[in-house]
Amino acid sequence: MATSASKQNTFTWSGTDRNGRVSKGEISAQSSAMARAQLRTQGIVPKAVRKKAKPLFGGGKPIKPADVAIFTRQLATMMKAGVPLVQSFDIVAEGLDKPKMRDLVISIKNDVASGSGLAPSLAKYPRYFDELFCSLVASGEGSGTLEVMLSRVATYKEKTEQLKAKIKKAMTYPTAVVIVALVVTGILLVKVVPQFAETFRSFGSDLPAFTLLVLGISEFVQSWWFIMALGLVATGYAFKEAKIRSEAFAVFLDRLALRLPVVGGIVHDAIIARFSRTLATTFAAGVPLVDALNSTAGAAGNSVYRTAILQIRDDVTTGSTLYQSIKSTSMFPNMLLQMVSIGEESGALDEMLDKVANHYEEAVDNAVDSLSSLMEPVIMSILGVLVGGLMIAMYLPIFMLGSVV
């Protein structure tokens, strides 16, 4: 009963504000009566409050990190222009296309309007606003520089999402092409090759070894395609669960990602960029270095480097300088070490780290472009081997028969 009592519902309302103007909108509350009470505290006289019907199929597209980044930038822009926080939420919500994102913004606005701080209101939704995000906003609220801090958080989120998008861009095209090639090959093995097999039976002569191999593969796929598809799905599910549930397996995958040729270098540079960007943002926000390193470890995205960053945090706690602590791990590039040393001596650590982040983000961008160019001939070779090989195997007996005749 307690769980159902605390459940938030969305209500649509219409009424008049303090100036007597008709207005309408949405609000989250436990009941219609509490929704009316919240509206009255905001200076609105409610005339109609109705529970909003749940949209079909779960309310449309899910909220993505890129949506949160856009929301943060819009909110920072509104506040920098002098628009009050609650009104900024209204303006941002009106321009959102995703129903789920709009509902989230309205829920946060209602919490803020009822007297809650922005950071505690965001912390109620950890799925979208992580600990780092909330701590930076709390720092801005405490220092009276919320609009500046929101702008920094927005920049951090935008840079992070751009980095992720670059890496995804490098992997999406080759993955899609390989999947299409496998599907086409499967169709040829199941539908086309059997037709040739019927023709070959009338030849009355021995078939080439390559053709016999392809015919054998075709018969196997026709007999076991369902089991193969089921096994593929089961393997993917088991892989995903093992990565979540087994820390040792997750560490193994993170180590493997760093050792892969070409891709490993991109992953390494992306981690260094993320480390530098996160530490620069938190340090510039006035977060103590130990707490900043703790947040940076959580945002590392790789268990190997997360362990290293936690070691750096422990060394800094015992009195070591950041430069000495990073150097002792032997996992960070010399450029980062030198920039950290200069930053500590000059008192501009956040600026030096920001320059390091920009350098490695650009390095990732260039590496991704190079990888994409390199992958194109490799993909064409894979397609040629799969599809061209099947065609050669099917026409080889016909060529041999023609030469005999």
Coordinates of C-alpha atoms in Angstrom, one line a residue:
M1 CA 0.0 0.0 0.0
A2 CA 2.8 2.4 0.8
T3 CA 4.3 1.9 -2.6
S4 CA 1.1 2.7 -4.5
A5 CA 0.5 5.7 -2.2
S6 CA 3.8 7.3 -3.2
K7 CA 3.3 6.7 -6.9
Q8 CA 3.5 9.8 -9.0
N9 CA 0.8 10.4 -11.7
T10 CA 0.7 13.1 -14.4
F11 CA -2.3 15.4 -14.5
T12 CA -3.3 17.9 -17.1
W13 CA -4.7 21.2 -15.7
S14 CA -6.2 24.5 -16.8
G15 CA -6.8 27.5 -14.6
T16 CA -5.9 31.2 -14.1
D17 CA -2.7 32.7 -12.8
R18 CA -2.2 35.6 -10.4
N19 CA -2.9 38.1 -13.2
G20 CA -6.1 36.4 -14.2
R21 CA -4.8 35.0 -17.4
V22 CA -5.9 31.6 -18.5
S23 CA -3.1 29.0 -18.6
K24 CA -2.8 25.3 -18.8
G25 CA -0.1 22.6 -18.5
E26 CA 0.9 19.3 -16.9
I27 CA 1.9 18.5 -13.3
S28 CA 3.1 15.4 -11.4
A29 CA 1.4 14.5 -8.1
Q30 CA 0.2 11.5 -6.1
S31 CA -3.5 12.5 -6.5
S32 CA -5.8 15.1 -8.1
A33 CA -6.1 16.9 -4.7
M34 CA -2.4 17.2 -4.2
A35 CA -2.0 18.4 -7.8
R36 CA -4.5 21.2 -7.0
A37 CA -2.6 22.0 -3.8
Q38 CA 0.7 22.3 -5.7
L39 CA -0.9 24.6 -8.3
R40 CA -2.3 26.9 -5.6
T41 CA 1.2 27.2 -4.1
Q42 CA 2.4 28.4 -7.5
G43 CA -0.3 31.1 -7.6
I44 CA -2.6 29.3 -10.0
V45 CA -6.3 28.8 -9.4
P46 CA -7.1 25.4 -10.9
K47 CA -10.4 25.0 -12.8
A48 CA -9.9 21.5 -14.2
V49 CA -7.4 18.8 -13.2
R50 CA -7.6 15.5 -15.0
K51 CA -5.3 12.5 -14.9
K52 CA -3.4 12.1 -18.1
A53 CA -4.0 8.9 -20.0
K54 CA -1.0 6.7 -20.4
P55 CA 0.2 6.8 -24.0
L56 CA 0.2 3.7 -26.1
F57 CA 3.3 1.4 -26.2
G58 CA 5.0 3.1 -23.3
G59 CA 5.0 6.7 -24.3
G60 CA 7.2 6.8 -27.4
K61 CA 11.0 7.0 -27.8
P62 CA 13.2 6.6 -24.7
I63 CA 15.2 9.4 -23.2
K64 CA 18.8 9.3 -24.4
P65 CA 21.9 11.0 -22.9
A66 CA 21.9 13.4 -25.9
D67 CA 18.5 14.6 -24.9
V68 CA 19.8 15.3 -21.4
A69 CA 22.7 17.3 -22.9
I70 CA 20.3 19.4 -25.1
F71 CA 18.1 20.0 -22.1
T72 CA 21.0 21.1 -20.0
R73 CA 22.3 23.5 -22.7
Q74 CA 18.8 25.0 -23.1
L75 CA 18.3 25.5 -19.4
A76 CA 21.8 27.1 -19.1
T77 CA 21.0 29.5 -22.0
M78 CA 17.6 30.5 -20.4
M79 CA 19.2 31.2 -17.0
K80 CA 22.1 33.1 -18.5
A81 CA 19.5 35.3 -20.3
G82 CA 18.0 36.1 -16.9
V83 CA 14.9 33.9 -17.2
P84 CA 13.8 32.5 -13.7
L85 CA 14.4 28.8 -13.2
V86 CA 10.8 27.7 -13.1
Q87 CA 9.9 29.7 -16.1
S88 CA 12.9 28.3 -17.9
F89 CA 11.6 24.8 -17.4
D90 CA 8.3 25.8 -18.9
I91 CA 10.0 27.3 -22.0
V92 CA 12.2 24.2 -22.4
A93 CA 9.3 21.8 -22.0
E94 CA 7.2 23.5 -24.7
G95 CA 10.0 23.0 -27.2
L96 CA 10.5 19.2 -26.5
D97 CA 9.2 16.7 -29.0
K98 CA 9.7 13.5 -26.9
P99 CA 6.7 13.0 -24.5
K100 CA 8.9 11.2 -22.0
M101 CA 11.5 14.0 -21.9
R102 CA 8.7 16.5 -21.6
D103 CA 7.2 14.6 -18.7
L104 CA 10.6 14.4 -17.0
V105 CA 11.2 18.2 -17.3
I106 CA 7.7 19.0 -16.0
S107 CA 8.2 16.7 -13.0
I108 CA 11.5 18.4 -12.2
K109 CA 9.9 21.8 -12.6
N110 CA 7.1 20.8 -10.2
D111 CA 9.6 19.7 -7.6
V112 CA 11.6 22.9 -7.9
A113 CA 8.4 25.0 -7.8
S114 CA 7.3 23.3 -4.6
G115 CA 10.5 24.5 -2.9
S116 CA 13.0 21.7 -3.6
G117 CA 16.5 22.6 -4.8
L118 CA 17.4 21.8 -8.4
A119 CA 20.1 19.2 -7.4
P120 CA 17.8 17.2 -5.1
S121 CA 15.1 17.3 -7.8
L122 CA 17.5 16.0 -10.4
A123 CA 18.8 13.3 -8.0
K124 CA 15.3 11.7 -8.0
Y125 CA 16.1 10.5 -11.5
P126 CA 19.5 8.8 -11.3
R127 CA 18.8 7.0 -14.6
Y128 CA 19.2 10.3 -16.4
F129 CA 21.2 12.5 -14.0
D130 CA 24.2 10.7 -12.5
E131 CA 26.0 11.6 -9.3
L132 CA 28.6 13.7 -11.1
F133 CA 25.8 15.8 -12.8
C134 CA 24.0 16.4 -9.5
S135 CA 27.1 17.2 -7.5
L136 CA 28.1 19.9 -10.1
V137 CA 24.6 21.4 -10.0
A138 CA 24.7 21.3 -6.2
S139 CA 28.0 23.1 -6.3
G140 CA 26.6 25.8 -8.5
E141 CA 23.5 26.3 -6.3
G142 CA 25.7 26.5 -3.2
S143 CA 28.0 29.1 -4.7
G144 CA 25.3 31.2 -6.4
T145 CA 26.6 30.5 -9.9
L146 CA 24.0 28.0 -11.1
E147 CA 23.8 29.4 -14.6
V148 CA 27.7 29.2 -15.0
M149 CA 27.7 25.7 -13.6
L150 CA 24.9 24.6 -15.9
S151 CA 26.8 25.9 -18.9
R152 CA 29.9 23.9 -17.8
V153 CA 27.8 20.8 -17.3
A154 CA 26.2 21.3 -20.7
T155 CA 29.6 21.6 -22.3
Y156 CA 30.8 18.5 -20.5
K157 CA 27.8 16.5 -21.6
E158 CA 28.0 17.7 -25.2
K159 CA 31.7 16.8 -25.4
T160 CA 31.1 13.4 -23.9
E161 CA 28.3 12.6 -26.3
Q162 CA 30.3 13.8 -29.3
L163 CA 33.1 11.5 -28.3
K164 CA 30.7 8.6 -27.9
A165 CA 29.1 9.4 -31.3
K166 CA 32.5 9.4 -33.0
I167 CA 33.3 5.9 -31.7
K168 CA 29.8 4.6 -32.6
K169 CA 30.2 6.1 -36.1
A170 CA 33.4 4.1 -36.6
M171 CA 31.6 0.8 -35.7
T172 CA 28.1 1.3 -37.1
Y173 CA 28.9 1.1 -40.8
P174 CA 31.2 -2.0 -40.8
T175 CA 28.9 -3.8 -38.4
A176 CA 25.8 -3.1 -40.6
V177 CA 27.6 -4.2 -43.8
V178 CA 28.8 -7.4 -42.2
I179 CA 25.3 -8.2 -40.9
V180 CA 23.8 -7.6 -44.3
A181 CA 26.5 -9.8 -45.9
L182 CA 25.7 -12.6 -43.5
V183 CA 22.0 -12.3 -44.1
V184 CA 22.5 -12.4 -47.9
T185 CA 24.8 -15.4 -47.6
G186 CA 22.2 -17.2 -45.4
I187 CA 19.5 -16.5 -48.0
L188 CA 21.8 -17.8 -50.8
L189 CA 22.6 -21.0 -48.8
V190 CA 19.0 -21.7 -48.0
K191 CA 17.2 -20.6 -51.2
V192 CA 19.7 -20.5 -54.1
V193 CA 22.2 -23.2 -53.5
P194 CA 19.5 -26.0 -53.3
Q195 CA 18.3 -25.1 -56.7
F196 CA 21.8 -25.6 -58.1
A197 CA 22.1 -28.9 -56.1
E198 CA 19.1 -30.3 -58.0
T199 CA 20.8 -29.4 -61.3
F200 CA 24.1 -30.9 -60.3
R201 CA 22.4 -34.3 -59.6
S202 CA 21.7 -34.7 -63.3
F203 CA 25.3 -34.3 -64.3
G204 CA 26.3 -37.8 -63.3
S205 CA 29.9 -36.9 -62.6
D206 CA 32.0 -35.9 -59.6
L207 CA 31.7 -32.3 -58.4
P208 CA 34.7 -30.1 -57.4
A209 CA 35.7 -30.2 -53.8
F210 CA 34.8 -26.5 -53.3
T211 CA 31.3 -27.1 -54.6
L212 CA 30.8 -30.1 -52.4
L213 CA 31.9 -28.0 -49.4
V214 CA 29.4 -25.3 -50.2
L215 CA 26.6 -27.9 -50.7
G216 CA 27.4 -29.5 -47.4
I217 CA 27.3 -26.1 -45.6
S218 CA 23.9 -25.4 -47.4
E219 CA 22.5 -28.7 -46.1
F220 CA 23.7 -28.0 -42.6
V221 CA 22.2 -24.5 -42.6
Q222 CA 18.9 -25.8 -43.9
S223 CA 18.7 -28.4 -41.2
W224 CA 19.9 -26.4 -38.3
W225 CA 19.2 -22.8 -39.1
F226 CA 16.7 -22.4 -36.2
I227 CA 19.1 -23.9 -33.7
M228 CA 21.9 -21.7 -35.0
A229 CA 19.7 -18.5 -34.7
L230 CA 18.6 -19.6 -31.2
G231 CA 22.1 -20.2 -30.2
L232 CA 23.2 -16.8 -31.5
V233 CA 20.5 -15.1 -29.5
A234 CA 21.4 -17.1 -26.4
T235 CA 25.1 -16.4 -26.8
G236 CA 24.4 -12.6 -27.1
Y237 CA 22.1 -12.7 -24.0
A238 CA 24.7 -14.8 -22.0
F239 CA 27.5 -12.4 -23.0
K240 CA 25.5 -9.4 -21.9
E241 CA 24.5 -11.0 -18.5
A242 CA 28.1 -12.1 -17.9
K243 CA 29.4 -8.6 -18.5
I244 CA 26.9 -7.2 -16.0
R245 CA 27.1 -9.9 -13.3
S246 CA 30.7 -11.0 -13.5
E247 CA 33.3 -8.3 -12.6
A248 CA 36.2 -10.5 -13.7
F249 CA 34.6 -10.9 -17.1
A250 CA 34.0 -7.2 -17.4
V251 CA 37.6 -6.5 -16.5
F252 CA 38.8 -9.0 -19.1
L253 CA 36.7 -7.3 -21.8
D254 CA 38.1 -3.9 -20.8
R255 CA 41.6 -5.1 -20.9
L256 CA 41.0 -6.8 -24.3
A257 CA 39.5 -3.6 -25.7
L258 CA 42.7 -1.7 -24.8
R259 CA 44.9 -4.4 -26.5
L260 CA 43.0 -4.7 -29.8
P261 CA 45.0 -3.4 -32.8
V262 CA 43.9 0.0 -34.1
V263 CA 40.7 0.0 -32.0
G264 CA 42.7 -0.2 -28.7
G265 CA 44.4 3.1 -29.5
I266 CA 41.0 4.8 -30.0
V267 CA 39.7 3.4 -26.8
H268 CA 42.8 4.6 -24.9
D269 CA 42.6 8.1 -26.3
A270 CA 38.9 8.3 -25.6
I271 CA 39.4 7.3 -21.9
I272 CA 42.2 9.9 -21.5
A273 CA 39.9 12.5 -23.1
R274 CA 37.0 11.6 -20.8
F275 CA 39.3 11.6 -17.7
S276 CA 40.7 15.0 -18.5
R277 CA 37.3 16.5 -19.4
T278 CA 35.6 15.2 -16.3
L279 CA 38.5 16.2 -13.9
A280 CA 38.7 19.7 -15.5
T281 CA 34.9 20.2 -15.2
T282 CA 34.7 19.1 -11.5
F283 CA 37.9 21.0 -10.5
A284 CA 36.7 24.2 -12.2
A285 CA 33.4 23.8 -10.3
G286 CA 35.3 24.0 -7.0
V287 CA 34.8 20.4 -6.1
P288 CA 37.7 19.2 -3.8
L289 CA 40.3 17.2 -5.7
V290 CA 39.7 13.9 -3.9
D291 CA 35.9 14.1 -4.6
A292 CA 36.6 15.1 -8.2
L293 CA 38.8 12.1 -8.7
N294 CA 36.1 9.9 -7.2
S295 CA 33.6 11.2 -9.7
T296 CA 36.1 10.9 -12.5
A297 CA 36.7 7.2 -11.6
G298 CA 33.0 6.6 -12.0
A299 CA 32.9 8.3 -15.4
A300 CA 36.1 6.5 -16.7
G301 CA 34.1 3.9 -18.7
N302 CA 36.8 1.3 -18.3
S303 CA 37.4 -0.8 -15.2
V304 CA 41.2 -0.9 -15.7
Y305 CA 41.4 2.9 -15.7
R306 CA 38.8 3.2 -12.9
T307 CA 41.1 1.2 -10.7
A308 CA 44.0 3.4 -11.6
I309 CA 42.1 6.6 -10.9
L310 CA 41.0 5.2 -7.5
Q311 CA 44.7 4.6 -6.8
I312 CA 45.5 8.2 -7.8
R313 CA 42.7 9.3 -5.4
D314 CA 44.2 7.3 -2.5
D315 CA 47.7 8.7 -3.2
V316 CA 46.4 12.3 -3.3
T317 CA 44.6 11.6 0.0
T318 CA 47.9 10.7 1.6
G319 CA 49.5 13.9 0.5
S320 CA 51.1 13.2 -2.9
T321 CA 50.7 15.7 -5.7
L322 CA 48.4 14.9 -8.6
Y323 CA 51.4 14.7 -10.9
Q324 CA 53.2 12.2 -8.8
S325 CA 50.0 10.1 -8.2
I326 CA 49.2 9.9 -12.0
K327 CA 52.8 9.1 -12.8
S328 CA 53.0 6.2 -10.3
T329 CA 50.3 4.3 -12.3
S330 CA 52.4 4.3 -15.5
M331 CA 49.1 4.2 -17.5
F332 CA 48.7 7.9 -18.6
P333 CA 50.6 9.6 -21.5
N334 CA 53.5 11.9 -21.0
M335 CA 51.6 14.9 -22.4
L336 CA 49.0 14.6 -19.7
L337 CA 51.7 14.3 -17.0
Q338 CA 53.4 17.5 -18.2
M339 CA 50.2 19.5 -18.5
V340 CA 49.2 18.4 -15.0
S341 CA 52.6 19.4 -13.7
I342 CA 52.3 22.9 -15.3
G343 CA 48.8 23.3 -14.1
E344 CA 49.7 22.5 -10.5
E345 CA 52.6 24.9 -10.6
S346 CA 50.7 27.7 -12.2
G347 CA 47.3 27.2 -10.4
A348 CA 45.5 26.6 -13.7
L349 CA 45.0 22.9 -13.5
D350 CA 41.5 23.0 -15.0
E351 CA 42.7 25.0 -18.0
M352 CA 45.6 22.5 -18.7
L353 CA 43.3 19.5 -18.3
D354 CA 40.8 21.1 -20.7
K355 CA 43.5 21.5 -23.3
V356 CA 44.5 17.8 -22.9
A357 CA 40.8 16.8 -23.3
N358 CA 40.6 18.9 -26.5
H359 CA 43.8 17.3 -27.9
Y360 CA 42.7 13.7 -27.3
E361 CA 39.1 14.3 -28.5
E362 CA 40.6 15.6 -31.8
A363 CA 42.9 12.6 -31.9
V364 CA 39.9 10.3 -31.5
D365 CA 38.1 12.1 -34.3
N366 CA 41.1 11.7 -36.7
A367 CA 41.6 8.1 -35.7
V368 CA 37.9 7.3 -36.3
D369 CA 38.1 8.9 -39.8
S370 CA 41.2 6.9 -40.6
L371 CA 39.6 3.7 -39.3
S372 CA 36.5 4.3 -41.5
S373 CA 38.7 4.7 -44.6
L374 CA 40.7 1.5 -43.6
M375 CA 37.5 -0.5 -43.1
E376 CA 36.0 0.1 -46.5
P377 CA 38.5 -2.2 -48.5
V378 CA 38.3 -4.8 -45.7
I379 CA 34.5 -4.8 -45.9
M380 CA 34.6 -5.1 -49.7
S381 CA 37.0 -8.0 -49.3
I382 CA 34.6 -9.8 -46.9
L383 CA 31.7 -9.3 -49.2
G384 CA 33.7 -10.6 -52.2
V385 CA 34.8 -13.7 -50.3
L386 CA 31.3 -14.6 -49.0
V387 CA 29.1 -13.8 -52.0
G388 CA 31.7 -14.2 -54.7
G389 CA 32.9 -17.5 -53.3
L390 CA 29.3 -18.9 -53.3
M391 CA 28.8 -17.9 -56.9
I392 CA 32.2 -19.5 -58.0
A393 CA 31.3 -22.7 -56.2
M394 CA 28.0 -22.9 -58.0
Y395 CA 29.2 -22.1 -61.5
L396 CA 32.5 -24.1 -61.2
P397 CA 30.8 -27.5 -62.2
I398 CA 29.1 -25.8 -65.2
F399 CA 32.5 -24.4 -66.4
M400 CA 34.1 -27.9 -65.9
L401 CA 31.2 -29.5 -67.8
G402 CA 31.6 -27.0 -70.7
S403 CA 35.4 -27.7 -70.9
V404 CA 34.7 -31.5 -71.1
V405 CA 32.2 -31.0 -73.9

